[in-house]
mmCIF file of C-alpha atoms and ligand atoms in Angstrom:
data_model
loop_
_atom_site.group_PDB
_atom_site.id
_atom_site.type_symbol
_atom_site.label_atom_id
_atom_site.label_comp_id
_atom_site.label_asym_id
_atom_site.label_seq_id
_atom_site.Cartn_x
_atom_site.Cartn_y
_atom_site.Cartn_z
ATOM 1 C CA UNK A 1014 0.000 0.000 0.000
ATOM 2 C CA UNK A 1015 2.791 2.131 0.534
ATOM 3 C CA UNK A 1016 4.692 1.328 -2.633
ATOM 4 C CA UNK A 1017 4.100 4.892 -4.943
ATOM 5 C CA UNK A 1018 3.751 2.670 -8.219
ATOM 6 C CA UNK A 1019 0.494 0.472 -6.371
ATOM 7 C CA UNK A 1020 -2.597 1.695 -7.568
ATOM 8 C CA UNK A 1021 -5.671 -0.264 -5.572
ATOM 9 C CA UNK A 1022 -8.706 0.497 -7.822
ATOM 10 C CA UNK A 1023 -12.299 -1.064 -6.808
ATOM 11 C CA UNK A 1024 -14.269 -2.187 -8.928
ATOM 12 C CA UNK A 1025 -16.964 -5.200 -9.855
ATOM 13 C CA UNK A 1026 -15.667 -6.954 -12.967
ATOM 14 C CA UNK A 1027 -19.054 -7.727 -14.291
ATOM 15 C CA UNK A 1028 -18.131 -3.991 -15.233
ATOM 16 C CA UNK A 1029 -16.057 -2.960 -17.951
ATOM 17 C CA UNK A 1030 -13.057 -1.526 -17.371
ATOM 18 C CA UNK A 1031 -10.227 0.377 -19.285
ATOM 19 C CA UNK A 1032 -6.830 0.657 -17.717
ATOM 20 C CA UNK A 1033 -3.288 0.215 -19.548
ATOM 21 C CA UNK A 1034 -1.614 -2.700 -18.169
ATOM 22 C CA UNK A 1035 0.871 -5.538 -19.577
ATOM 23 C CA UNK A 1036 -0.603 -8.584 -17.056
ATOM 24 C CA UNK A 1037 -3.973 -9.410 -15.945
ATOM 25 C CA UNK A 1038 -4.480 -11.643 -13.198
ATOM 26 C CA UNK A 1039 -8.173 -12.663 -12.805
ATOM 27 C CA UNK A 1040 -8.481 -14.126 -9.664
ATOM 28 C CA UNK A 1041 -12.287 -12.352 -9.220
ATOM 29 C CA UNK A 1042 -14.712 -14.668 -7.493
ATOM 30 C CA UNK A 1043 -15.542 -16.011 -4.189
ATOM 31 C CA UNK A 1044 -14.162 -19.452 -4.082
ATOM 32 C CA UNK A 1045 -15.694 -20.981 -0.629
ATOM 33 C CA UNK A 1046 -18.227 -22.576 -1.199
ATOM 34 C CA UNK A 1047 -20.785 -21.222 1.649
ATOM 35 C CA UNK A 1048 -19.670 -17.959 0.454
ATOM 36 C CA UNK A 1049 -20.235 -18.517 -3.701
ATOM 37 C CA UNK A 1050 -23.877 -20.082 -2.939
ATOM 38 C CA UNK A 1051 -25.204 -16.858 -0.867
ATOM 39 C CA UNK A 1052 -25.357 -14.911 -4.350
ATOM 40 C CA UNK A 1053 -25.162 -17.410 -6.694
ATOM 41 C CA UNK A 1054 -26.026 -15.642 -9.601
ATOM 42 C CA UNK A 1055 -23.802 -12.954 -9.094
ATOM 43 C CA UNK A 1056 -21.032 -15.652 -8.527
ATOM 44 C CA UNK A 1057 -21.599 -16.872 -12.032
ATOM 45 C CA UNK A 1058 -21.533 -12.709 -13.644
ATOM 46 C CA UNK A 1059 -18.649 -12.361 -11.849
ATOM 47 C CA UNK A 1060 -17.332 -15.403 -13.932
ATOM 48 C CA UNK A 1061 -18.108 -14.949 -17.304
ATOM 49 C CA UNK A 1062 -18.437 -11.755 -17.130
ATOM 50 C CA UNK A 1063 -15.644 -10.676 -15.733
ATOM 51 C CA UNK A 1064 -13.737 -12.984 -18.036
ATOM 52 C CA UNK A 1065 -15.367 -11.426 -20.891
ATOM 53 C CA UNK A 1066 -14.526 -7.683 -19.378
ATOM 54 C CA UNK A 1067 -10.765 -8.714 -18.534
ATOM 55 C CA UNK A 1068 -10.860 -10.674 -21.955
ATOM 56 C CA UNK A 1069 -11.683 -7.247 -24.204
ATOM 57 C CA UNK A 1070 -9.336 -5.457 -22.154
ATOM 58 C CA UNK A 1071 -6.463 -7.995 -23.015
ATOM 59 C CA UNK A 1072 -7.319 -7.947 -26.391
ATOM 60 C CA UNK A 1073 -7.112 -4.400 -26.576
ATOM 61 C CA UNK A 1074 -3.772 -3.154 -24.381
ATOM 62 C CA UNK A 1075 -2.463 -6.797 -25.704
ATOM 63 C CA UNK A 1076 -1.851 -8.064 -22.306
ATOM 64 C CA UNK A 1077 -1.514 -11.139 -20.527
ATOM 65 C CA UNK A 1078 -3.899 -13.028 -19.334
ATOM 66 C CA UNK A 1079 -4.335 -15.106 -16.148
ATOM 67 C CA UNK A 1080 -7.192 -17.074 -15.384
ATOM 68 C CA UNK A 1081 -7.633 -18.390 -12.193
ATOM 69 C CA UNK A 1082 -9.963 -21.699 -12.974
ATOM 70 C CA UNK A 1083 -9.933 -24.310 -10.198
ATOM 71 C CA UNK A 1084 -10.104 -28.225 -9.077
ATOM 72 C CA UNK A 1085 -14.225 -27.788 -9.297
ATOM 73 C CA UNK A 1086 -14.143 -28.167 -12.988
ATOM 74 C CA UNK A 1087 -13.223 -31.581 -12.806
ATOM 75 C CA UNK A 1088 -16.605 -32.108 -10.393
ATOM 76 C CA UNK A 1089 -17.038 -35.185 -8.397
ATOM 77 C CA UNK A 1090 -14.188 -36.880 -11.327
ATOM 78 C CA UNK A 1091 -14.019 -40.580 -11.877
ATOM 79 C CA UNK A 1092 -10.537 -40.665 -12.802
ATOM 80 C CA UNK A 1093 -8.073 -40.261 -9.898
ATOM 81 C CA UNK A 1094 -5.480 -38.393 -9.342
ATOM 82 C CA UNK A 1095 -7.085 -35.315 -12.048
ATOM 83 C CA UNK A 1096 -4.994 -34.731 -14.926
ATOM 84 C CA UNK A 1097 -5.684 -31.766 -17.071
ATOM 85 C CA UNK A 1098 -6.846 -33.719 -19.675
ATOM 86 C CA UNK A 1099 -9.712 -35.302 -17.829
ATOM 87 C CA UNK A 1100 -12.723 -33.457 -18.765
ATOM 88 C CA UNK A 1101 -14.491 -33.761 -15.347
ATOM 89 C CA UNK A 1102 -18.094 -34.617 -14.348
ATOM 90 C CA UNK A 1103 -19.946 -31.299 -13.467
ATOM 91 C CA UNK A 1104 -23.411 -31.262 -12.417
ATOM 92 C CA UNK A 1105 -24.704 -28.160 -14.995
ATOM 93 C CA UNK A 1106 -27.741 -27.068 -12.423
ATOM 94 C CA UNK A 1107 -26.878 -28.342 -8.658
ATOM 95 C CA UNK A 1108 -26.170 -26.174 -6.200
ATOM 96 C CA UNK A 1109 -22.367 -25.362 -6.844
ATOM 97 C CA UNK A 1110 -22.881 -25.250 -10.776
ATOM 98 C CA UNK A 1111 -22.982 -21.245 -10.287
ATOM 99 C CA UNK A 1112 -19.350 -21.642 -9.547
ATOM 100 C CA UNK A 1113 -18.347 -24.682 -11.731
ATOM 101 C CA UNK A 1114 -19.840 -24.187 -14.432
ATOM 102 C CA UNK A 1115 -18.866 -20.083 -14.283
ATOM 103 C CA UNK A 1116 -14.983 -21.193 -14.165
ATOM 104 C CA UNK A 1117 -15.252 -23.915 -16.980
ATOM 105 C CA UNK A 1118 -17.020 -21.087 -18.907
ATOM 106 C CA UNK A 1119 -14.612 -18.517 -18.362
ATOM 107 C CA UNK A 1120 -12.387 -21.302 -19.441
ATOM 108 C CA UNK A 1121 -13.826 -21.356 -22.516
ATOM 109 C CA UNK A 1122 -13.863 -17.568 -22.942
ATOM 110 C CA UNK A 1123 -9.901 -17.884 -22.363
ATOM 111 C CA UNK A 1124 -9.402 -20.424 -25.339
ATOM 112 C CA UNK A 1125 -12.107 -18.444 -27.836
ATOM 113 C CA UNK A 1126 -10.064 -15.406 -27.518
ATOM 114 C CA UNK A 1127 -7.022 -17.128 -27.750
ATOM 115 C CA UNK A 1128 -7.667 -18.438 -30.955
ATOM 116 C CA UNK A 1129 -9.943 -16.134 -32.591
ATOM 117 C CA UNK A 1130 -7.931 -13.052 -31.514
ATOM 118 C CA UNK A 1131 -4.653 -14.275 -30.546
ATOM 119 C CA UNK A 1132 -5.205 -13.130 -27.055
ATOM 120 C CA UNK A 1133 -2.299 -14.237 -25.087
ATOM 121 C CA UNK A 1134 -4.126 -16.646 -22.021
ATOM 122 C CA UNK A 1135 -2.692 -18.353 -19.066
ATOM 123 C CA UNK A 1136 -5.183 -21.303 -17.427
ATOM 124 C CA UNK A 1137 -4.056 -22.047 -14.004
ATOM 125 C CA UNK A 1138 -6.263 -25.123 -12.034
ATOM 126 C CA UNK A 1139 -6.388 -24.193 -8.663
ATOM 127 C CA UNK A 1140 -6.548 -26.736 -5.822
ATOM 128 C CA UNK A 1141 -8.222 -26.504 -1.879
ATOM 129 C CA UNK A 1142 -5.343 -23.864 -0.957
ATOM 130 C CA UNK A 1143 -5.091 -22.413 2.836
ATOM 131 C CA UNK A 1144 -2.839 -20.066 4.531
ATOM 132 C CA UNK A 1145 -2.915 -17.421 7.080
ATOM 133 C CA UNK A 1146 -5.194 -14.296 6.492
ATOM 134 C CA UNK A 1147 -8.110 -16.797 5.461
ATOM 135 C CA UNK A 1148 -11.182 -14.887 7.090
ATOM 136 C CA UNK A 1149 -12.481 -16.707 10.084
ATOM 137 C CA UNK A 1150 -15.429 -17.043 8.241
ATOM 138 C CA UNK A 1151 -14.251 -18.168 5.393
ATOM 139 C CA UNK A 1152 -16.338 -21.553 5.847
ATOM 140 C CA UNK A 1153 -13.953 -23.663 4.043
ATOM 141 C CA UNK A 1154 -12.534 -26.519 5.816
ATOM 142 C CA UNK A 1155 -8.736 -26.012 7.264
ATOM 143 C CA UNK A 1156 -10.110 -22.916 8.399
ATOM 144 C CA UNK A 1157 -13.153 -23.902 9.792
ATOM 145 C CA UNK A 1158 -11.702 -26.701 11.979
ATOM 146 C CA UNK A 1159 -8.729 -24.320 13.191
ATOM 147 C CA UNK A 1160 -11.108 -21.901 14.505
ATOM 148 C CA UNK A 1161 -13.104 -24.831 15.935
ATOM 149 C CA UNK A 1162 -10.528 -26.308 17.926
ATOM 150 C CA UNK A 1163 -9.155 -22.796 19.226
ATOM 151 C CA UNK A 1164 -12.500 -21.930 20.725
ATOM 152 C CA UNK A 1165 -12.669 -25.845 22.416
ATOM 153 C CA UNK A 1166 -15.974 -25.622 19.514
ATOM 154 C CA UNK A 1167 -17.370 -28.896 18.156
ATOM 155 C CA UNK A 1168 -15.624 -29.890 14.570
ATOM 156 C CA UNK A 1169 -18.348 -29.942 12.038
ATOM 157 C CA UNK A 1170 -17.215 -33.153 9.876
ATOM 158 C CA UNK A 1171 -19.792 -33.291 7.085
ATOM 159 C CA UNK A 1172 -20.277 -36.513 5.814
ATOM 160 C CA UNK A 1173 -18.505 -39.362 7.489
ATOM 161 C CA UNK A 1174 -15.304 -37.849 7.153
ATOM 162 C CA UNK A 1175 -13.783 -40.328 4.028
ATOM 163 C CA UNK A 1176 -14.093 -37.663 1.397
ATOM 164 C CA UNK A 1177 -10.878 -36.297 0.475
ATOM 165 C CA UNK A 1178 -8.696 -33.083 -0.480
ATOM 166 C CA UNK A 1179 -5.203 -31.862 -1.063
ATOM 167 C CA UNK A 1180 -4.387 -28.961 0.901
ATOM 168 C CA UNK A 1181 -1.630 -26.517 -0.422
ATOM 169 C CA UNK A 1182 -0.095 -23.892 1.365
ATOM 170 C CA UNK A 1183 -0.637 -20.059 -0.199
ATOM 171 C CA UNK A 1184 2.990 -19.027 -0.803
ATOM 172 C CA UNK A 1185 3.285 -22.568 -2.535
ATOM 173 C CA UNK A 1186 0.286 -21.332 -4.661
ATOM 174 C CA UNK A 1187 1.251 -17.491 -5.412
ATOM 175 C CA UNK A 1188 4.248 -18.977 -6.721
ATOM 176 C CA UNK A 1189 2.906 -21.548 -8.963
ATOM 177 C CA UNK A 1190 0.572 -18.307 -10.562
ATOM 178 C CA UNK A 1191 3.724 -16.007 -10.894
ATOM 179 C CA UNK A 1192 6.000 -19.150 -13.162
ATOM 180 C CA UNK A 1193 2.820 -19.729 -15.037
ATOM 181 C CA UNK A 1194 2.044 -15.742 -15.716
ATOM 182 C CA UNK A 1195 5.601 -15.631 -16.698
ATOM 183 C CA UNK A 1196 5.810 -19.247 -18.628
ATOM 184 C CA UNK A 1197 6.690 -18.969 -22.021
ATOM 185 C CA UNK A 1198 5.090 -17.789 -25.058
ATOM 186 C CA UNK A 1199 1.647 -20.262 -26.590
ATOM 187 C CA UNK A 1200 1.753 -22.215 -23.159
ATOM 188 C CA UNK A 1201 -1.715 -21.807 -22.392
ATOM 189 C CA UNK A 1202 -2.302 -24.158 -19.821
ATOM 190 C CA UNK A 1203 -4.981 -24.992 -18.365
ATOM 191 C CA UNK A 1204 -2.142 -26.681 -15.790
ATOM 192 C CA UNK A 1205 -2.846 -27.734 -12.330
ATOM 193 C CA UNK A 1206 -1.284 -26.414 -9.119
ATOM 194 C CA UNK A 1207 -1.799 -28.107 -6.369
ATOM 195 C CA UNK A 1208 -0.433 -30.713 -3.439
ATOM 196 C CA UNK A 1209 -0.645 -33.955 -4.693
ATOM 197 C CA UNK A 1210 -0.777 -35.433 -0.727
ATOM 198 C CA UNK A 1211 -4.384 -36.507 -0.189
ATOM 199 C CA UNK A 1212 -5.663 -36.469 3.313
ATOM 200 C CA UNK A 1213 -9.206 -37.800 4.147
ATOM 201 C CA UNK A 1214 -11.046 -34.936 5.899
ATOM 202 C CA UNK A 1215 -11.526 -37.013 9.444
ATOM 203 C CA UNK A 1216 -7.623 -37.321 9.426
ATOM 204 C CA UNK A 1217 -7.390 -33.059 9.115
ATOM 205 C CA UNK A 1218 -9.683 -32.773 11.816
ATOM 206 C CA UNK A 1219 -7.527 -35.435 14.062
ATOM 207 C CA UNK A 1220 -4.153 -33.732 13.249
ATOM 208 C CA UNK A 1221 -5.759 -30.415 13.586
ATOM 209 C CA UNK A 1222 -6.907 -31.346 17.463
ATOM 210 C CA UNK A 1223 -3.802 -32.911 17.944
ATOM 211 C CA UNK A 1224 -1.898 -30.011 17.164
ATOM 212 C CA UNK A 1225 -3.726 -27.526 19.008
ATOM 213 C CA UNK A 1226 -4.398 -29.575 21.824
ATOM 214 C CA UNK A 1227 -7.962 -29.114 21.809
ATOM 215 C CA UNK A 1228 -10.473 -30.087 23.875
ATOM 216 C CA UNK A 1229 -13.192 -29.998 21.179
ATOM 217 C CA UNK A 1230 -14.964 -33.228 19.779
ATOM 218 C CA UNK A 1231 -15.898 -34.158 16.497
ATOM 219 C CA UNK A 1232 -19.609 -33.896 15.625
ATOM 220 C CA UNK A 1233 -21.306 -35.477 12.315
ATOM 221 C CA UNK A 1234 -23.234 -32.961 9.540
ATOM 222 C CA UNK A 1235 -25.422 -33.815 6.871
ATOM 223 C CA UNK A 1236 -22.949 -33.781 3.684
ATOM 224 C CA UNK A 1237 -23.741 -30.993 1.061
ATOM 225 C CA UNK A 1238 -24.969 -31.749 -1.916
ATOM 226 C CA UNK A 1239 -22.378 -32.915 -4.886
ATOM 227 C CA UNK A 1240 -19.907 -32.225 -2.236
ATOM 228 C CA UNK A 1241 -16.648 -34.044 -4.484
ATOM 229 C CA UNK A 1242 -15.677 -37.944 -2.794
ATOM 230 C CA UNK A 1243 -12.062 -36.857 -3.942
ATOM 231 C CA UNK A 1244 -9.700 -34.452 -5.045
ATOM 232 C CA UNK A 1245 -6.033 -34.903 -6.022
ATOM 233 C CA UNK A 1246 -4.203 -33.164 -8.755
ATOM 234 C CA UNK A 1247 -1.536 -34.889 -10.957
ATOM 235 C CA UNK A 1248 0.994 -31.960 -11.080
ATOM 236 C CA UNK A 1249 3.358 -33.149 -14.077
ATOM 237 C CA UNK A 1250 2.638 -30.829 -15.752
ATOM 238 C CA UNK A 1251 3.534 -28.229 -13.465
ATOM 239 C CA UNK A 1252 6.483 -30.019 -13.022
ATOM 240 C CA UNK A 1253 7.901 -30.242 -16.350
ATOM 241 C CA UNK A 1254 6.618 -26.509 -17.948
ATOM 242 C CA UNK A 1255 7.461 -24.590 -15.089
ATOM 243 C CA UNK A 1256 9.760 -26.227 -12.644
ATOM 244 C CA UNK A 1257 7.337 -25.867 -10.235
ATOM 245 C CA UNK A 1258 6.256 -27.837 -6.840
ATOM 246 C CA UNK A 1259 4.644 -27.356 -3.186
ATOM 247 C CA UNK A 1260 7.791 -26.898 -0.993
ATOM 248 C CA UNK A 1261 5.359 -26.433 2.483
ATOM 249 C CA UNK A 1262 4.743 -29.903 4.167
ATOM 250 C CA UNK A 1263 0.708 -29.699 4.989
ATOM 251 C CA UNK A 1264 1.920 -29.725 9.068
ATOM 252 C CA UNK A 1265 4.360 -26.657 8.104
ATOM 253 C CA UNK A 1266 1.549 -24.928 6.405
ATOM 254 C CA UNK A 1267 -1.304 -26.144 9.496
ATOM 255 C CA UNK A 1268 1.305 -24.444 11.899
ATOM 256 C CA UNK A 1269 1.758 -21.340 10.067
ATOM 257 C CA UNK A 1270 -1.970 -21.245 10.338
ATOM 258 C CA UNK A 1271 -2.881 -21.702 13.745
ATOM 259 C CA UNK A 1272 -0.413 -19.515 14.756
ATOM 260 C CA UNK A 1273 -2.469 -16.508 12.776
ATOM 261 C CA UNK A 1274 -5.652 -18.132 14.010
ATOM 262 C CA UNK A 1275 -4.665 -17.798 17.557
ATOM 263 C CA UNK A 1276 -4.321 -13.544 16.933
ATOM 264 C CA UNK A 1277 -7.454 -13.543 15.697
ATOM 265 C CA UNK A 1278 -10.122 -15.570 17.401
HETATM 266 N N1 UDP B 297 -13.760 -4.228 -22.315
HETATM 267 C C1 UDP B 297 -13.256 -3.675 -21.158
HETATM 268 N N2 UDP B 297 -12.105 -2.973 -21.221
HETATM 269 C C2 UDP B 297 -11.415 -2.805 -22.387
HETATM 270 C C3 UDP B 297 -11.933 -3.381 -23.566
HETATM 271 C C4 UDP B 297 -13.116 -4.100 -23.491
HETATM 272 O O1 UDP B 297 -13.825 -3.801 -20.096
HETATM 273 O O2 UDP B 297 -10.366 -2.141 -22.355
HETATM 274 C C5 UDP B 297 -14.992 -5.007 -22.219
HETATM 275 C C6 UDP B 297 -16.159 -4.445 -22.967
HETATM 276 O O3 UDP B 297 -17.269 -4.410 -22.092
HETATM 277 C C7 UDP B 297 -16.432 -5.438 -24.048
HETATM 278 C C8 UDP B 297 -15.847 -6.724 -23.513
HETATM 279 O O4 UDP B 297 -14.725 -6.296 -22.736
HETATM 280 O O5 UDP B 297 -17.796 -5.604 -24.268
HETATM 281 C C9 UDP B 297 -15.342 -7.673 -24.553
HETATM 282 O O6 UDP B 297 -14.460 -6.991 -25.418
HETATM 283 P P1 UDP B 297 -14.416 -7.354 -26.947
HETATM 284 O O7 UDP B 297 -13.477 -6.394 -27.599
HETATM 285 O O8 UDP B 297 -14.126 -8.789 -27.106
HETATM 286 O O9 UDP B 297 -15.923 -7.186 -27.396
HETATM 287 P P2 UDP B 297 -16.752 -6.060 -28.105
HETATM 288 O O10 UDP B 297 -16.269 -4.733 -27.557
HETATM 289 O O11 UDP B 297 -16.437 -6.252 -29.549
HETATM 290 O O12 UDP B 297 -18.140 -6.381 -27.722
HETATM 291 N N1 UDP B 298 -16.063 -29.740 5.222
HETATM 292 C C1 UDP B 298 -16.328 -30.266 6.476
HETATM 293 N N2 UDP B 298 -16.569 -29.391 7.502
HETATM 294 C C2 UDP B 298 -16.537 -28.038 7.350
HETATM 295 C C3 UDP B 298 -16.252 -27.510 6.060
HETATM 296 C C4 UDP B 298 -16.022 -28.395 5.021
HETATM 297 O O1 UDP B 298 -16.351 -31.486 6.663
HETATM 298 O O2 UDP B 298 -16.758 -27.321 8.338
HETATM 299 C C5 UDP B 298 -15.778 -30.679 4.115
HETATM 300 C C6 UDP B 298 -16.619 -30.455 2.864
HETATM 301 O O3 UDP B 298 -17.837 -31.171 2.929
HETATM 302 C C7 UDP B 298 -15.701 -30.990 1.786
HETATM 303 C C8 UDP B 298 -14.301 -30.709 2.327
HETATM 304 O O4 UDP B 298 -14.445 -30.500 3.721
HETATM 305 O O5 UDP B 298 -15.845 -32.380 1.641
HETATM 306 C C9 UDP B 298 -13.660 -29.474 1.700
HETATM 307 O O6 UDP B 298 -14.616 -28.439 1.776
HETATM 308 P P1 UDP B 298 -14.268 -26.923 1.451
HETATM 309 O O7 UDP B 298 -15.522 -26.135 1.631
HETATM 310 O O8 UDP B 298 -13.066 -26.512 2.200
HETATM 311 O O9 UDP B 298 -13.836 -26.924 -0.077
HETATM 312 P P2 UDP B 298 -14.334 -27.703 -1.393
HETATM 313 O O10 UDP B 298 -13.172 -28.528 -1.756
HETATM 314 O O11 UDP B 298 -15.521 -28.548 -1.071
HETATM 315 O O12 UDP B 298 -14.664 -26.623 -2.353
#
């Protein structure tokens, strides 16, 4: 905020907008899940939309693009771990569609303008991703359970617990957007970036008790609908085109995140 070349400029995306710029990262969109289904047609504007808007302006200042697309296109997949080949099994009008099918749209918008105007795009898959400065409301899971066990709360496990996910740490993440922003010239992704360590989500609530020696217990919750039965990304991809891989072990990255936690609850 205090650098004299930051400019902080708000505005909704569903918008257009003109500004001079040489890279566009469009990470625009609520991504937990509680939070995306309060508004969900506003989730899905900001979407397409907003890929649309950040699209034309690309196209027209010849920038960059980044599109921040996610796990959720691959749905609930049947082919494990996700590769970005793997066209995924989305449910088009269930409750998290506004978000799925917005991303896999603005997907779409990414590769149209890529080859009908040679707009140059950058498709990064995003995978469950935690860190410090997550709100406390946030709703998703890590965070969740953290504040949970700090307050001695009960740990609301939906489901029975065996549905899985693969955490990665947000400086892991940041830096997996910057190599793929700067990857070289026609790479267009769409490329995964993610942790390929799969935990089931009963053993994240154990090792989150366990490491902040809580008192709470675990209670049961009805499951959400087409919550996903697992998540794991195959990352070779990353890999190979840009050298790139988590370096925070999930209990560095849990740490990291209690310790922020405890400041704020
Ligand atoms: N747009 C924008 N900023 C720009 C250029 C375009 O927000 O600098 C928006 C504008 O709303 C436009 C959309 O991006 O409708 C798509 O642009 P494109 O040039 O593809 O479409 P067109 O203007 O031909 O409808
Ligand atoms: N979950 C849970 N308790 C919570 C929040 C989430 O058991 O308090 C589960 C949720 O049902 C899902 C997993 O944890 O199976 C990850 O949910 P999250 O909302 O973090 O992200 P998603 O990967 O579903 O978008």
């Amino acid at each position: 905020m205090d650098n004299p070349n930051f400019e902080c400029i708000r505005h909704d995306i569903i918008n257009p907008i003109y500004l001079e710029v040489d890279q566009i990262y469009n990470l625009a969109c609520p991504a937990s899940p509680v939070h995306y289904q309060v508004n969900p047609i506003k989730t899905i504007k900001t979407s397409v939309m907003g890929a649309i808007n950040t699209l034309g302006l690309a196209k027209r200042v010849k920038a960059r693009i980044l599109q921040a697309s996610t796990s959720e296109v691959y749905g609930d997949p049947e082919i494990h771990p996700q590769t970005e080949d793997y066209w995924g099994r989305v449910n088009p009008i269930g409750i998290r569609s506004c978000y799925d099918e917005g991303k896999r749209a603005a997907e779409c918008l990414m590769m149209d303008y890529h080859r009908q105007n040679g707009v140059d795009v950058k498709i990064a898959r995003i995978f469950n991703t935690y860190g410090p400065r997550m709100a406390v409301r946030d709703g998703r899971v890590v965070s969740n359970f953290i504040v949970q066990a700090l307050k001695g709360e009960e740990i609301t496990v939906y489901g029975d617990g065996s549905q899985t996910r693969s955490f990665c740490y947000v400086e892991d993440l940041v830096e997996g957007l910057i190599r793929m922003m700067n990857s070289p010239n026609g790479f267009t992704g769409p490329v995964n970036l993610g942790t390929p360590q799969e935990f089931t989500i009963m053993e994240l609530a154990k090792t989150l008790i366990r490491m902040t020696a809580s008192s709470s217990r675990i209670v049961f919750k009805p499951l959400p609908q087409d919550d996903p039965v697992q998540r794991r990304p195959d990352i070779a991809l990353a890999r190979e085109r840009l050298g790139w891989e988590p370096r925070v072990a999930l209990a560095d990255g849990l740490e990291k995140t209690i310790d922020y936690f405890r400041k704020v609850v």
